[in-house]
Amino acid sequence: MARKPQDVTDAELAVLQALWDGGTASARELTLRLYRRLTESNLATVQKLLKRLEDKDCISRNREAWPHVFTAAVGREELIGRRLQTTADALCEGALSPLLTHLVKTRRLSPQDRQALRDLLDELEDEGGRKDS
Amino acid sequence: MARKPQDVTDAELAVLQALWDGGTASARELTLRLYRRLTESNLATVQKLLKRLEDKDCISRNREAWPHVFTAAVGREELIGRRLQTTADALCEGALSPLLTHLVKTRRLSPQDRQALRDLLDELEDEGGRKDS
DNA sequence: CAGCATAAAGACAGAATGTCTATATTTCAA
DNA sequence: TTGAAATATAGACATTCTGTCTTTATGCTG
């Protein structure tokens, strides 16, 4: 057997990062962002990665435009969330709280960090506290 | 090329979980914990996984005892930390704070959760606040 | 229509992983 | 002491993943 396919592989992630950082672009443009030199195979590689990312619903492809124009369909935060969930599934029976606890306990949090966290909690207290809104 | 070797694979992790949950054990005992049936190949598979875990310094093997007795050398928390760092490296340039923020923001934290978090922060304020101790 | 850029499809090599087979080693009872 | 049983070790292997390249098809532009 083999391990479950990584949701987004390293090479695919590089493409996503290029989209996040530089915004919507064509395959050609993305190739230039990722590799210095633009060769025929580099471009094909990027096309293939874009195809796979499309299959995974991680990018959207505008087929009206020519050449096609690509946009990230998932954000960094989304991916962070997925990976955290994966870790939680593997090690915490799916619960995210242990990860939170771990980060707070383990990380050397500076007083500033702690204060920022308190502030964040206060915010949640205000908005998230109520059911609606 | 291929992806970088996963620090601990799924099958290896299963063995570790068996050690965490049931404590120190022989290969035979672990096989019984993992598979219902104990066959020759199951046992060999577990032995191989133990070998690989040993190479990765994730378990310790007592060679004095016969049969060898195995003990987990890394804990759940340790692995959680590693995986969080991996995620941070891939998506946050190595910084863990974004993960913390993400968890606090994204997760629907119940008032109890929030309070627990505040308490945890208070604890840190007391001990971790001072340089020494 | 010719020629070029782009897209799509497929082929591949190298590596990871879980599993199994074969061999060596150790223990212990007869 | 010897030989069988249990255990350990080493190696093989199928399958899958992943990044990359090649080949073929398609659409645009002059």
PDB file of C-alpha atoms in Angstrom, chain A:
ATOM      1  CA  MET A   1       0.000   0.000   0.000  1.00  0.00           C
ATOM      2  CA  ALA A   2       1.010   3.610  -0.061  1.00  0.00           C
ATOM      3  CA  ARG A   3       0.411   6.640   2.001  1.00  0.00           C
ATOM      4  CA  LYS A   4      -2.518   8.894   1.328  1.00  0.00           C
ATOM      5  CA  PRO A   5      -1.845  11.497  -1.297  1.00  0.00           C
ATOM      6  CA  GLN A   6      -0.617  14.681   0.200  1.00  0.00           C
ATOM      7  CA  ASP A   7      -3.342  17.242  -0.346  1.00  0.00           C
ATOM      8  CA  VAL A   8      -0.893  19.690  -1.858  1.00  0.00           C
ATOM      9  CA  THR A   9       2.620  18.588  -2.703  1.00  0.00           C
ATOM     10  CA  ASP A  10       5.716  20.696  -2.358  1.00  0.00           C
ATOM     11  CA  ALA A  11       5.940  21.631  -6.008  1.00  0.00           C
ATOM     12  CA  GLU A  12       2.249  22.427  -6.106  1.00  0.00           C
ATOM     13  CA  LEU A  13       2.598  24.521  -3.009  1.00  0.00           C
ATOM     14  CA  ALA A  14       5.346  26.518  -4.678  1.00  0.00           C
ATOM     15  CA  VAL A  15       2.923  27.362  -7.464  1.00  0.00           C
ATOM     16  CA  LEU A  16       0.295  28.360  -4.956  1.00  0.00           C
ATOM     17  CA  GLN A  17       2.750  30.574  -3.130  1.00  0.00           C
ATOM     18  CA  ALA A  18       3.609  32.243  -6.414  1.00  0.00           C
ATOM     19  CA  LEU A  19      -0.080  32.938  -6.918  1.00  0.00           C
ATOM     20  CA  TRP A  20      -0.564  34.198  -3.379  1.00  0.00           C
ATOM     21  CA  ASP A  21       2.448  36.455  -3.526  1.00  0.00           C
ATOM     22  CA  GLY A  22       2.202  37.746  -7.056  1.00  0.00           C
ATOM     23  CA  GLY A  23      -1.490  37.415  -7.730  1.00  0.00           C
ATOM     24  CA  THR A  24      -3.414  36.091 -10.718  1.00  0.00           C
ATOM     25  CA  ALA A  25      -1.219  35.111 -13.625  1.00  0.00           C
ATOM     26  CA  SER A  26      -0.760  33.006 -16.737  1.00  0.00           C
ATOM     27  CA  ALA A  27       1.221  29.804 -16.801  1.00  0.00           C
ATOM     28  CA  ARG A  28       4.039  31.608 -18.512  1.00  0.00           C
ATOM     29  CA  GLU A  29       4.142  34.311 -15.886  1.00  0.00           C
ATOM     30  CA  LEU A  30       4.081  31.752 -13.095  1.00  0.00           C
ATOM     31  CA  THR A  31       6.936  29.862 -14.669  1.00  0.00           C
ATOM     32  CA  LEU A  32       8.978  33.033 -14.655  1.00  0.00           C
ATOM     33  CA  ARG A  33       8.181  33.595 -11.015  1.00  0.00           C
ATOM     34  CA  LEU A  34       9.217  30.079 -10.061  1.00  0.00           C
ATOM     35  CA  TYR A  35      12.190  29.377 -12.280  1.00  0.00           C
ATOM     36  CA  ARG A  36      14.533  32.031 -13.466  1.00  0.00           C
ATOM     37  CA  ARG A  37      14.843  30.541 -16.905  1.00  0.00           C
ATOM     38  CA  LEU A  38      11.797  29.847 -18.958  1.00  0.00           C
ATOM     39  CA  THR A  39      12.265  26.671 -20.910  1.00  0.00           C
ATOM     40  CA  GLU A  40       9.781  24.519 -22.713  1.00  0.00           C
ATOM     41  CA  SER A  41       9.880  21.845 -20.044  1.00  0.00           C
ATOM     42  CA  ASN A  42       9.693  24.263 -17.154  1.00  0.00           C
ATOM     43  CA  LEU A  43       6.549  25.623 -18.650  1.00  0.00           C
ATOM     44  CA  ALA A  44       5.133  22.164 -19.171  1.00  0.00           C
ATOM     45  CA  THR A  45       5.912  21.273 -15.591  1.00  0.00           C
ATOM     46  CA  VAL A  46       4.055  24.294 -14.352  1.00  0.00           C
ATOM     47  CA  GLN A  47       1.140  23.472 -16.609  1.00  0.00           C
ATOM     48  CA  LYS A  48       1.020  20.005 -15.156  1.00  0.00           C
ATOM     49  CA  LEU A  49       1.138  21.318 -11.628  1.00  0.00           C
ATOM     50  CA  LEU A  50      -1.617  23.785 -12.441  1.00  0.00           C
ATOM     51  CA  LYS A  51      -3.683  20.954 -13.832  1.00  0.00           C
ATOM     52  CA  ARG A  52      -3.244  18.940 -10.658  1.00  0.00           C
ATOM     53  CA  LEU A  53      -4.025  21.926  -8.498  1.00  0.00           C
ATOM     54  CA  GLU A  54      -7.146  22.487 -10.562  1.00  0.00           C
ATOM     55  CA  ASP A  55      -8.220  18.895 -10.030  1.00  0.00           C
ATOM     56  CA  LYS A  56      -7.795  19.487  -6.337  1.00  0.00           C
ATOM     57  CA  ASP A  57      -9.882  22.650  -6.496  1.00  0.00           C
ATOM     58  CA  CYS A  58      -6.994  24.686  -5.228  1.00  0.00           C
ATOM     59  CA  ILE A  59      -6.936  27.105  -8.140  1.00  0.00           C
ATOM     60  CA  SER A  60      -9.427  28.372 -10.664  1.00  0.00           C
ATOM     61  CA  ARG A  61      -8.647  28.579 -14.344  1.00  0.00           C
ATOM     62  CA  ASN A  62     -10.206  31.172 -16.580  1.00  0.00           C
ATOM     63  CA  ARG A  63     -10.635  29.403 -19.902  1.00  0.00           C
ATOM     64  CA  GLU A  64     -12.188  32.426 -21.560  1.00  0.00           C
ATOM     65  CA  ALA A  65      -8.922  34.262 -21.495  1.00  0.00           C
ATOM     66  CA  TRP A  66      -6.101  33.267 -23.779  1.00  0.00           C
ATOM     67  CA  PRO A  67      -3.765  32.224 -22.481  1.00  0.00           C
ATOM     68  CA  HIS A  68      -5.643  30.886 -19.505  1.00  0.00           C
ATOM     69  CA  VAL A  69      -5.413  32.916 -16.358  1.00  0.00           C
ATOM     70  CA  PHE A  70      -5.033  31.278 -12.985  1.00  0.00           C
ATOM     71  CA  THR A  71      -6.153  32.380  -9.567  1.00  0.00           C
ATOM     72  CA  ALA A  72      -5.666  30.800  -6.194  1.00  0.00           C
ATOM     73  CA  ALA A  73      -8.880  29.227  -4.974  1.00  0.00           C
ATOM     74  CA  VAL A  74      -7.625  28.382  -1.524  1.00  0.00           C
ATOM     75  CA  GLY A  75      -5.772  30.736   0.728  1.00  0.00           C
ATOM     76  CA  ARG A  76      -2.829  30.222   2.966  1.00  0.00           C
ATOM     77  CA  GLU A  77      -5.100  30.121   5.995  1.00  0.00           C
ATOM     78  CA  GLU A  78      -7.190  27.413   4.440  1.00  0.00           C
ATOM     79  CA  LEU A  79      -4.159  25.243   3.888  1.00  0.00           C
ATOM     80  CA  ILE A  80      -2.898  25.926   7.364  1.00  0.00           C
ATOM     81  CA  GLY A  81      -6.231  24.757   8.669  1.00  0.00           C
ATOM     82  CA  ARG A  82      -6.121  21.581   6.632  1.00  0.00           C
ATOM     83  CA  ARG A  83      -2.656  20.670   7.790  1.00  0.00           C
ATOM     84  CA  LEU A  84      -3.475  21.358  11.388  1.00  0.00           C
ATOM     85  CA  GLN A  85      -6.483  19.122  11.038  1.00  0.00           C
ATOM     86  CA  THR A  86      -4.342  16.411   9.498  1.00  0.00           C
ATOM     87  CA  THR A  87      -1.984  16.590  12.439  1.00  0.00           C
ATOM     88  CA  ALA A  88      -4.894  16.551  14.845  1.00  0.00           C
ATOM     89  CA  ASP A  89      -6.361  13.510  13.107  1.00  0.00           C
ATOM     90  CA  ALA A  90      -3.091  11.635  13.310  1.00  0.00           C
ATOM     91  CA  LEU A  91      -2.178  12.501  16.863  1.00  0.00           C
ATOM     92  CA  CYS A  92      -5.174  13.879  18.743  1.00  0.00           C
ATOM     93  CA  GLU A  93      -8.102  11.883  17.448  1.00  0.00           C
ATOM     94  CA  GLY A  94      -9.142  14.884  15.434  1.00  0.00           C
ATOM     95  CA  ALA A  95      -9.284  17.358  18.263  1.00  0.00           C
ATOM     96  CA  LEU A  96      -7.610  20.687  17.661  1.00  0.00           C
ATOM     97  CA  SER A  97      -7.501  21.842  21.259  1.00  0.00           C
ATOM     98  CA  PRO A  98      -4.401  19.802  22.062  1.00  0.00           C
ATOM     99  CA  LEU A  99      -2.573  21.622  19.292  1.00  0.00           C
ATOM    100  CA  LEU A 100      -3.616  24.931  20.728  1.00  0.00           C
ATOM    101  CA  THR A 101      -2.517  23.890  24.172  1.00  0.00           C
ATOM    102  CA  HIS A 102       0.727  22.578  22.842  1.00  0.00           C
ATOM    103  CA  LEU A 103       1.557  25.833  21.135  1.00  0.00           C
ATOM    104  CA  VAL A 104       0.766  27.895  24.169  1.00  0.00           C
ATOM    105  CA  LYS A 105       2.683  25.643  26.506  1.00  0.00           C
ATOM    106  CA  THR A 106       5.657  24.809  24.396  1.00  0.00           C
ATOM    107  CA  ARG A 107       6.408  27.977  22.610  1.00  0.00           C
ATOM    108  CA  ARG A 108       8.342  30.497  24.533  1.00  0.00           C
ATOM    109  CA  LEU A 109       5.683  33.151  24.407  1.00  0.00           C
ATOM    110  CA  SER A 110       6.945  36.627  25.018  1.00  0.00           C
ATOM    111  CA  PRO A 111       4.843  38.892  27.225  1.00  0.00           C
ATOM    112  CA  GLN A 112       3.843  40.670  24.039  1.00  0.00           C
ATOM    113  CA  ASP A 113       2.697  37.411  22.510  1.00  0.00           C
ATOM    114  CA  ARG A 114       0.685  36.643  25.570  1.00  0.00           C
ATOM    115  CA  GLN A 115      -0.919  40.057  25.539  1.00  0.00           C
ATOM    116  CA  ALA A 116      -1.743  39.740  21.850  1.00  0.00           C
ATOM    117  CA  LEU A 117      -3.389  36.460  22.577  1.00  0.00           C
ATOM    118  CA  ARG A 118      -5.426  37.945  25.392  1.00  0.00           C
ATOM    119  CA  ASP A 119      -6.536  40.741  23.149  1.00  0.00           C
ATOM    120  CA  LEU A 120      -7.558  38.247  20.529  1.00  0.00           C
ATOM    121  CA  LEU A 121      -9.574  36.384  23.105  1.00  0.00           C
ATOM    122  CA  ASP A 122     -11.230  39.602  24.171  1.00  0.00           C
ATOM    123  CA  GLU A 123     -12.274  40.258  20.613  1.00  0.00           C
ATOM    124  CA  LEU A 124     -13.808  36.837  20.360  1.00  0.00           C
ATOM    125  CA  GLU A 125     -15.577  37.466  23.615  1.00  0.00           C
ATOM    126  CA  ASP A 126     -17.309  40.420  22.023  1.00  0.00           C
ATOM    127  CA  GLU A 127     -18.319  39.091  18.656  1.00  0.00           C
ATOM    128  CA  GLY A 128     -18.181  35.360  18.924  1.00  0.00           C
ATOM    129  CA  GLY A 129     -19.776  35.392  22.319  1.00  0.00           C
ATOM    130  CA  ARG A 130     -23.226  35.930  20.942  1.00  0.00           C
ATOM    131  CA  LYS A 131     -24.886  33.210  18.920  1.00  0.00           C
ATOM    132  CA  ASP A 132     -25.832  35.452  15.987  1.00  0.00           C
ATOM    133  CA  SER A 133     -23.907  38.197  14.177  1.00  0.00           C
TER     134      SER A 133
END
